Amino acid sequence: LNSFARTNEKILTGPIRGVALEFPGLGGGSCMGGVDAVGDYSAAYGLRCGHENILLAYVFSGPWSWMNDSAVKITDAVVDAIWDRYQLSEDIPLISTGGSMGGCGALLYSIYGKRTPFACAANGPACDAMDVYRTHPDFARTLLTAVAHYECSFEQAMTSLSAIHLVDRLPKIPYYIVHTDMDDILPIERHSDILVKLLRERGHEVTYSVVPDRGHCDLPPGDWNAMVRWVIRQVQRCEEIMRK
């Protein structure tokens, strides 16, 4: 497990109440605190989750993966290893999270994952892969790399990586989406604004936070804390449901 995900297990002081996954952004970096290297998740996100006995795993799903089929299989294996290693019961909630490409991954894993997450939180997510491909020359090669082995057309492959085009397959779980309004890499009006509108039209529970005067995934402390509190609250919410 520790060769394929960076976790905060050493911080936990009691039984695991929930499991949160964080997916890497493009290049393997993170706007939430994860590091794409073997070791302990001791950054603030890991500490906050650990103090609530929530296991946080930064999945090594690949720096150019865009939650392609290989990334899904790697994540499924990591999740299976977590449940096996800690002998977790089936009622322990799984929360899918990430920022930028990792936000794309958090949304798509909600669709493709073997275990459907209880909730999903995304910061500045890429919601339309073809838009990213067409508007960012630096990103085009990463998207082609992610799907070069696919047998379908390139357009179909891009659709398979786009939450906007897969909105009817997104599960009815709570979503927390935060996006900065000065994002010049993944402009809010071409990504989160569209996805949130589509989700709400279909009756999904969505908390949408628009952060003013900030660039790509650059959340001020208050907005970052709100996102982390929401993740923790979902675990509490699951516990309340199970007690009823």
mmCIF file of C-alpha atoms in Angstrom:
data_model
loop_
_atom_site.group_PDB
_atom_site.id
_atom_site.type_symbol
_atom_site.label_atom_id
_atom_site.label_comp_id
_atom_site.label_asym_id
_atom_site.label_seq_id
_atom_site.Cartn_x
_atom_site.Cartn_y
_atom_site.Cartn_z
ATOM 1 C CA LEU A 1 0.000 0.000 0.000
ATOM 2 C CA ASN A 2 2.701 2.489 0.978
ATOM 3 C CA SER A 3 4.433 1.952 -2.373
ATOM 4 C CA PHE A 4 1.331 3.108 -4.251
ATOM 5 C CA ALA A 5 -0.129 5.793 -1.981
ATOM 6 C CA ARG A 6 1.138 8.306 0.567
ATOM 7 C CA THR A 7 -0.999 8.051 3.712
ATOM 8 C CA ASN A 8 -1.421 9.675 7.096
ATOM 9 C CA GLU A 9 -1.768 6.358 8.938
ATOM 10 C CA LYS A 10 0.887 7.265 11.553
ATOM 11 C CA ILE A 11 -1.208 10.219 12.685
ATOM 12 C CA LEU A 12 -4.318 8.175 13.448
ATOM 13 C CA THR A 13 -5.026 7.590 17.113
ATOM 14 C CA GLY A 14 -8.138 5.426 16.940
ATOM 15 C CA PRO A 15 -10.295 3.274 14.671
ATOM 16 C CA ILE A 16 -10.642 4.549 11.114
ATOM 17 C CA ARG A 17 -13.924 6.440 10.695
ATOM 18 C CA GLY A 18 -13.566 7.167 6.979
ATOM 19 C CA VAL A 19 -11.169 7.045 4.043
ATOM 20 C CA ALA A 20 -10.399 10.047 1.848
ATOM 21 C CA LEU A 21 -8.572 9.748 -1.453
ATOM 22 C CA GLU A 22 -6.631 12.636 -2.957
ATOM 23 C CA PHE A 23 -5.734 12.457 -6.635
ATOM 24 C CA PRO A 24 -2.649 14.204 -8.052
ATOM 25 C CA GLY A 25 -2.719 17.279 -10.213
ATOM 26 C CA LEU A 26 -0.896 17.464 -13.523
ATOM 27 C CA GLY A 27 2.768 16.603 -13.088
ATOM 28 C CA GLY A 28 2.086 14.774 -9.829
ATOM 29 C CA GLY A 29 1.888 17.855 -7.637
ATOM 30 C CA SER A 30 -1.015 18.867 -5.438
ATOM 31 C CA CYS A 31 -2.838 22.057 -4.565
ATOM 32 C CA MET A 32 -4.112 20.372 -1.401
ATOM 33 C CA GLY A 33 -0.926 19.071 0.181
ATOM 34 C CA GLY A 34 -0.131 15.654 -1.263
ATOM 35 C CA VAL A 35 3.312 14.693 -2.539
ATOM 36 C CA ASP A 36 3.880 12.211 -5.366
ATOM 37 C CA ALA A 37 6.595 10.279 -3.531
ATOM 38 C CA VAL A 38 6.723 7.473 -0.991
ATOM 39 C CA GLY A 39 6.429 8.718 2.568
ATOM 40 C CA ASP A 40 4.008 9.961 5.204
ATOM 41 C CA TYR A 41 1.197 12.410 4.452
ATOM 42 C CA SER A 42 2.068 14.949 7.138
ATOM 43 C CA ALA A 43 0.897 18.143 5.386
ATOM 44 C CA ALA A 44 -2.052 20.090 6.811
ATOM 45 C CA TYR A 45 -4.740 18.110 4.940
ATOM 46 C CA GLY A 46 -3.319 14.853 6.265
ATOM 47 C CA LEU A 47 -3.084 16.245 9.790
ATOM 48 C CA ARG A 48 -6.638 17.537 9.802
ATOM 49 C CA CYS A 49 -8.017 14.237 8.546
ATOM 50 C CA GLY A 50 -5.778 12.263 10.878
ATOM 51 C CA HIS A 51 -7.010 14.117 13.947
ATOM 52 C CA GLU A 52 -10.521 12.960 12.989
ATOM 53 C CA ASN A 53 -9.267 9.394 12.414
ATOM 54 C CA ILE A 54 -9.882 9.692 8.704
ATOM 55 C CA LEU A 55 -7.280 7.848 6.655
ATOM 56 C CA LEU A 56 -6.103 10.117 3.813
ATOM 57 C CA ALA A 57 -4.368 8.470 0.856
ATOM 58 C CA TYR A 58 -2.606 10.426 -1.887
ATOM 59 C CA VAL A 59 -2.908 7.913 -4.709
ATOM 60 C CA PHE A 60 0.041 7.506 -7.095
ATOM 61 C CA SER A 61 -2.261 7.224 -10.103
ATOM 62 C CA GLY A 62 0.133 8.945 -12.504
ATOM 63 C CA PRO A 63 1.150 12.559 -13.247
ATOM 64 C CA TRP A 64 -0.479 12.577 -16.722
ATOM 65 C CA SER A 65 -3.279 10.125 -16.045
ATOM 66 C CA TRP A 66 -6.447 12.263 -16.148
ATOM 67 C CA MET A 67 -8.245 9.336 -14.455
ATOM 68 C CA ASN A 68 -7.859 7.112 -17.498
ATOM 69 C CA ASP A 69 -8.548 3.384 -17.301
ATOM 70 C CA SER A 70 -5.104 2.636 -15.831
ATOM 71 C CA ALA A 71 -5.554 5.242 -13.088
ATOM 72 C CA VAL A 72 -8.922 3.737 -12.201
ATOM 73 C CA LYS A 73 -7.387 0.255 -11.868
ATOM 74 C CA ILE A 74 -4.528 1.569 -9.722
ATOM 75 C CA THR A 75 -6.969 3.427 -7.467
ATOM 76 C CA ASP A 76 -9.244 0.397 -7.153
ATOM 77 C CA ALA A 77 -6.217 -1.652 -6.084
ATOM 78 C CA VAL A 78 -5.225 0.992 -3.507
ATOM 79 C CA VAL A 79 -8.755 1.109 -2.111
ATOM 80 C CA ASP A 80 -8.918 -2.686 -1.910
ATOM 81 C CA ALA A 81 -5.552 -2.706 -0.127
ATOM 82 C CA ILE A 82 -6.780 -0.125 2.395
ATOM 83 C CA TRP A 83 -9.911 -2.115 3.211
ATOM 84 C CA ASP A 84 -7.878 -5.319 3.483
ATOM 85 C CA ARG A 85 -4.984 -3.858 5.492
ATOM 86 C CA TYR A 86 -7.227 -2.248 8.118
ATOM 87 C CA GLN A 87 -10.052 -4.816 7.933
ATOM 88 C CA LEU A 88 -12.586 -2.046 7.371
ATOM 89 C CA SER A 89 -16.309 -2.699 7.347
ATOM 90 C CA GLU A 90 -18.406 -1.911 4.297
ATOM 91 C CA ASP A 91 -20.119 1.008 6.041
ATOM 92 C CA ILE A 92 -16.888 3.042 6.288
ATOM 93 C CA PRO A 93 -17.336 5.987 3.880
ATOM 94 C CA LEU A 94 -14.974 6.699 1.007
ATOM 95 C CA ILE A 95 -14.516 10.359 0.006
ATOM 96 C CA SER A 96 -13.052 11.262 -3.386
ATOM 97 C CA THR A 97 -11.063 14.531 -3.498
ATOM 98 C CA GLY A 98 -8.526 16.439 -5.582
ATOM 99 C CA GLY A 99 -7.629 19.695 -7.300
ATOM 100 C CA SER A 100 -7.161 20.592 -10.989
ATOM 101 C CA MET A 101 -6.431 17.314 -12.815
ATOM 102 C CA GLY A 102 -6.967 15.738 -9.411
ATOM 103 C CA GLY A 103 -10.390 17.381 -9.279
ATOM 104 C CA CYS A 104 -11.128 15.796 -12.636
ATOM 105 C CA GLY A 105 -9.963 12.511 -11.131
ATOM 106 C CA ALA A 106 -12.133 12.911 -8.031
ATOM 107 C CA LEU A 107 -15.230 13.419 -10.164
ATOM 108 C CA LEU A 108 -14.472 10.632 -12.633
ATOM 109 C CA TYR A 109 -13.557 8.114 -9.953
ATOM 110 C CA SER A 110 -17.057 8.636 -8.590
ATOM 111 C CA ILE A 111 -18.241 7.120 -11.874
ATOM 112 C CA TYR A 112 -15.585 4.527 -12.636
ATOM 113 C CA GLY A 113 -14.463 3.321 -9.220
ATOM 114 C CA LYS A 114 -15.304 -0.194 -8.086
ATOM 115 C CA ARG A 115 -16.436 1.274 -4.762
ATOM 116 C CA THR A 116 -18.707 4.308 -5.232
ATOM 117 C CA PRO A 117 -17.590 7.202 -3.013
ATOM 118 C CA PHE A 118 -19.950 8.510 -0.350
ATOM 119 C CA ALA A 119 -19.074 12.083 -1.370
ATOM 120 C CA CYS A 120 -16.780 14.034 -3.698
ATOM 121 C CA ALA A 121 -14.871 17.313 -3.254
ATOM 122 C CA ALA A 122 -13.034 19.047 -6.120
ATOM 123 C CA ASN A 123 -10.965 22.243 -6.220
ATOM 124 C CA GLY A 124 -10.707 23.936 -9.628
ATOM 125 C CA PRO A 125 -11.538 20.721 -11.496
ATOM 126 C CA ALA A 126 -11.018 20.144 -15.202
ATOM 127 C CA CYS A 127 -14.514 19.230 -16.344
ATOM 128 C CA ASP A 128 -14.120 19.205 -20.149
ATOM 129 C CA ALA A 129 -11.047 17.349 -21.436
ATOM 130 C CA MET A 130 -11.488 18.417 -25.063
ATOM 131 C CA ASP A 131 -11.628 22.067 -24.022
ATOM 132 C CA VAL A 132 -8.376 21.581 -22.106
ATOM 133 C CA TYR A 133 -6.808 19.831 -25.107
ATOM 134 C CA ARG A 134 -7.764 22.614 -27.510
ATOM 135 C CA THR A 135 -6.894 25.587 -25.319
ATOM 136 C CA HIS A 136 -3.676 24.491 -23.586
ATOM 137 C CA PRO A 137 -0.806 23.393 -25.856
ATOM 138 C CA ASP A 138 1.183 22.281 -22.825
ATOM 139 C CA PHE A 139 -1.630 19.946 -21.786
ATOM 140 C CA ALA A 140 -2.385 18.387 -25.186
ATOM 141 C CA ARG A 141 0.465 15.858 -25.008
ATOM 142 C CA THR A 142 -0.580 14.774 -21.525
ATOM 143 C CA LEU A 143 -4.135 14.017 -22.608
ATOM 144 C CA LEU A 144 -2.986 12.120 -25.689
ATOM 145 C CA THR A 145 -0.578 10.130 -23.537
ATOM 146 C CA ALA A 146 -3.436 9.242 -21.180
ATOM 147 C CA VAL A 147 -5.608 7.758 -23.946
ATOM 148 C CA ALA A 148 -3.141 6.732 -26.701
ATOM 149 C CA HIS A 149 -3.855 3.047 -26.002
ATOM 150 C CA TYR A 150 -7.639 3.454 -26.244
ATOM 151 C CA GLU A 151 -9.284 1.698 -29.192
ATOM 152 C CA CYS A 152 -12.046 4.301 -29.600
ATOM 153 C CA SER A 153 -11.783 7.640 -31.409
ATOM 154 C CA PHE A 154 -9.874 10.471 -29.762
ATOM 155 C CA GLU A 155 -13.118 12.452 -29.350
ATOM 156 C CA GLN A 156 -14.748 9.509 -27.589
ATOM 157 C CA ALA A 157 -11.690 9.163 -25.379
ATOM 158 C CA MET A 158 -11.874 12.836 -24.392
ATOM 159 C CA THR A 159 -15.556 12.446 -23.590
ATOM 160 C CA SER A 160 -14.664 9.573 -21.257
ATOM 161 C CA LEU A 161 -12.462 12.003 -19.270
ATOM 162 C CA SER A 162 -15.021 14.823 -19.103
ATOM 163 C CA ALA A 163 -17.415 15.104 -16.166
ATOM 164 C CA ILE A 164 -19.549 17.546 -18.168
ATOM 165 C CA HIS A 165 -20.182 14.925 -20.837
ATOM 166 C CA LEU A 166 -20.689 12.158 -18.275
ATOM 167 C CA VAL A 167 -22.983 14.124 -15.975
ATOM 168 C CA ASP A 168 -25.803 11.600 -16.359
ATOM 169 C CA ARG A 169 -23.481 8.922 -14.982
ATOM 170 C CA LEU A 170 -22.352 10.866 -11.916
ATOM 171 C CA PRO A 171 -23.827 9.177 -8.832
ATOM 172 C CA LYS A 172 -26.321 10.878 -6.538
ATOM 173 C CA ILE A 173 -23.833 11.727 -3.809
ATOM 174 C CA PRO A 174 -22.984 15.079 -2.189
ATOM 175 C CA TYR A 175 -20.549 17.232 -4.177
ATOM 176 C CA TYR A 176 -18.398 20.118 -3.006
ATOM 177 C CA ILE A 177 -16.941 22.147 -5.855
ATOM 178 C CA VAL A 178 -14.808 25.242 -5.324
ATOM 179 C CA HIS A 179 -13.313 27.299 -8.140
ATOM 180 C CA THR A 180 -11.474 30.605 -8.298
ATOM 181 C CA ASP A 181 -12.954 33.232 -10.607
ATOM 182 C CA MET A 182 -9.552 34.371 -11.964
ATOM 183 C CA ASP A 183 -8.463 30.897 -13.036
ATOM 184 C CA ASP A 184 -6.706 31.338 -16.395
ATOM 185 C CA ILE A 185 -5.760 27.656 -16.718
ATOM 186 C CA LEU A 186 -9.192 26.098 -16.236
ATOM 187 C CA PRO A 187 -11.580 29.067 -16.568
ATOM 188 C CA ILE A 188 -14.532 28.707 -14.254
ATOM 189 C CA GLU A 189 -17.082 29.566 -16.956
ATOM 190 C CA ARG A 190 -15.918 26.651 -19.139
ATOM 191 C CA HIS A 191 -15.623 24.089 -16.376
ATOM 192 C CA SER A 192 -17.220 24.271 -12.922
ATOM 193 C CA ASP A 193 -19.980 26.738 -13.854
ATOM 194 C CA ILE A 194 -21.220 24.369 -16.549
ATOM 195 C CA LEU A 195 -20.889 21.205 -14.475
ATOM 196 C CA VAL A 196 -22.613 22.635 -11.416
ATOM 197 C CA LYS A 197 -25.510 23.895 -13.533
ATOM 198 C CA LEU A 198 -25.935 20.447 -15.085
ATOM 199 C CA LEU A 199 -25.705 18.702 -11.729
ATOM 200 C CA ARG A 200 -28.308 20.943 -10.145
ATOM 201 C CA GLU A 201 -30.650 20.532 -13.096
ATOM 202 C CA ARG A 202 -30.524 16.801 -12.413
ATOM 203 C CA GLY A 203 -31.278 17.191 -8.719
ATOM 204 C CA HIS A 204 -27.823 16.530 -7.300
ATOM 205 C CA GLU A 205 -26.766 17.925 -3.922
ATOM 206 C CA VAL A 206 -24.021 20.419 -4.746
ATOM 207 C CA THR A 207 -22.214 22.919 -2.552
ATOM 208 C CA TYR A 208 -20.611 25.437 -4.921
ATOM 209 C CA SER A 209 -18.103 28.009 -3.720
ATOM 210 C CA VAL A 210 -16.751 30.686 -6.072
ATOM 211 C CA VAL A 211 -13.584 32.315 -4.730
ATOM 212 C CA PRO A 212 -12.986 35.876 -5.971
ATOM 213 C CA ASP A 213 -9.736 37.410 -7.176
ATOM 214 C CA ARG A 214 -7.629 34.239 -7.066
ATOM 215 C CA GLY A 215 -5.795 32.199 -9.682
ATOM 216 C CA HIS A 216 -5.870 28.493 -10.440
ATOM 217 C CA CYS A 217 -6.662 26.426 -7.307
ATOM 218 C CA ASP A 218 -5.261 29.227 -5.093
ATOM 219 C CA LEU A 219 -7.614 29.022 -2.134
ATOM 220 C CA PRO A 220 -7.202 31.421 0.784
ATOM 221 C CA PRO A 221 -7.129 29.770 4.224
ATOM 222 C CA GLY A 222 -10.828 30.281 4.901
ATOM 223 C CA ASP A 223 -11.926 28.580 1.697
ATOM 224 C CA TRP A 224 -9.397 25.773 2.073
ATOM 225 C CA ASN A 225 -10.601 25.154 5.621
ATOM 226 C CA ALA A 226 -14.219 25.140 4.449
ATOM 227 C CA MET A 227 -13.414 22.394 1.962
ATOM 228 C CA VAL A 228 -11.617 20.264 4.546
ATOM 229 C CA ARG A 229 -14.414 20.778 7.068
ATOM 230 C CA TRP A 230 -16.889 19.611 4.429
ATOM 231 C CA VAL A 231 -14.890 16.414 3.868
ATOM 232 C CA ILE A 232 -14.836 15.720 7.617
ATOM 233 C CA ARG A 233 -18.538 16.520 7.853
ATOM 234 C CA GLN A 234 -19.347 13.854 5.252
ATOM 235 C CA VAL A 235 -17.795 11.196 7.461
ATOM 236 C CA GLN A 236 -19.858 12.462 10.396
ATOM 237 C CA ARG A 237 -22.925 12.477 8.171
ATOM 238 C CA CYS A 238 -22.357 8.848 7.220
ATOM 239 C CA GLU A 239 -22.058 7.912 10.892
ATOM 240 C CA GLU A 240 -25.344 9.658 11.632
ATOM 241 C CA ILE A 241 -27.045 7.767 8.812
ATOM 242 C CA MET A 242 -25.713 4.438 10.082
ATOM 243 C CA ARG A 243 -26.991 5.146 13.611
ATOM 244 C CA LYS A 244 -30.552 5.625 12.412
#
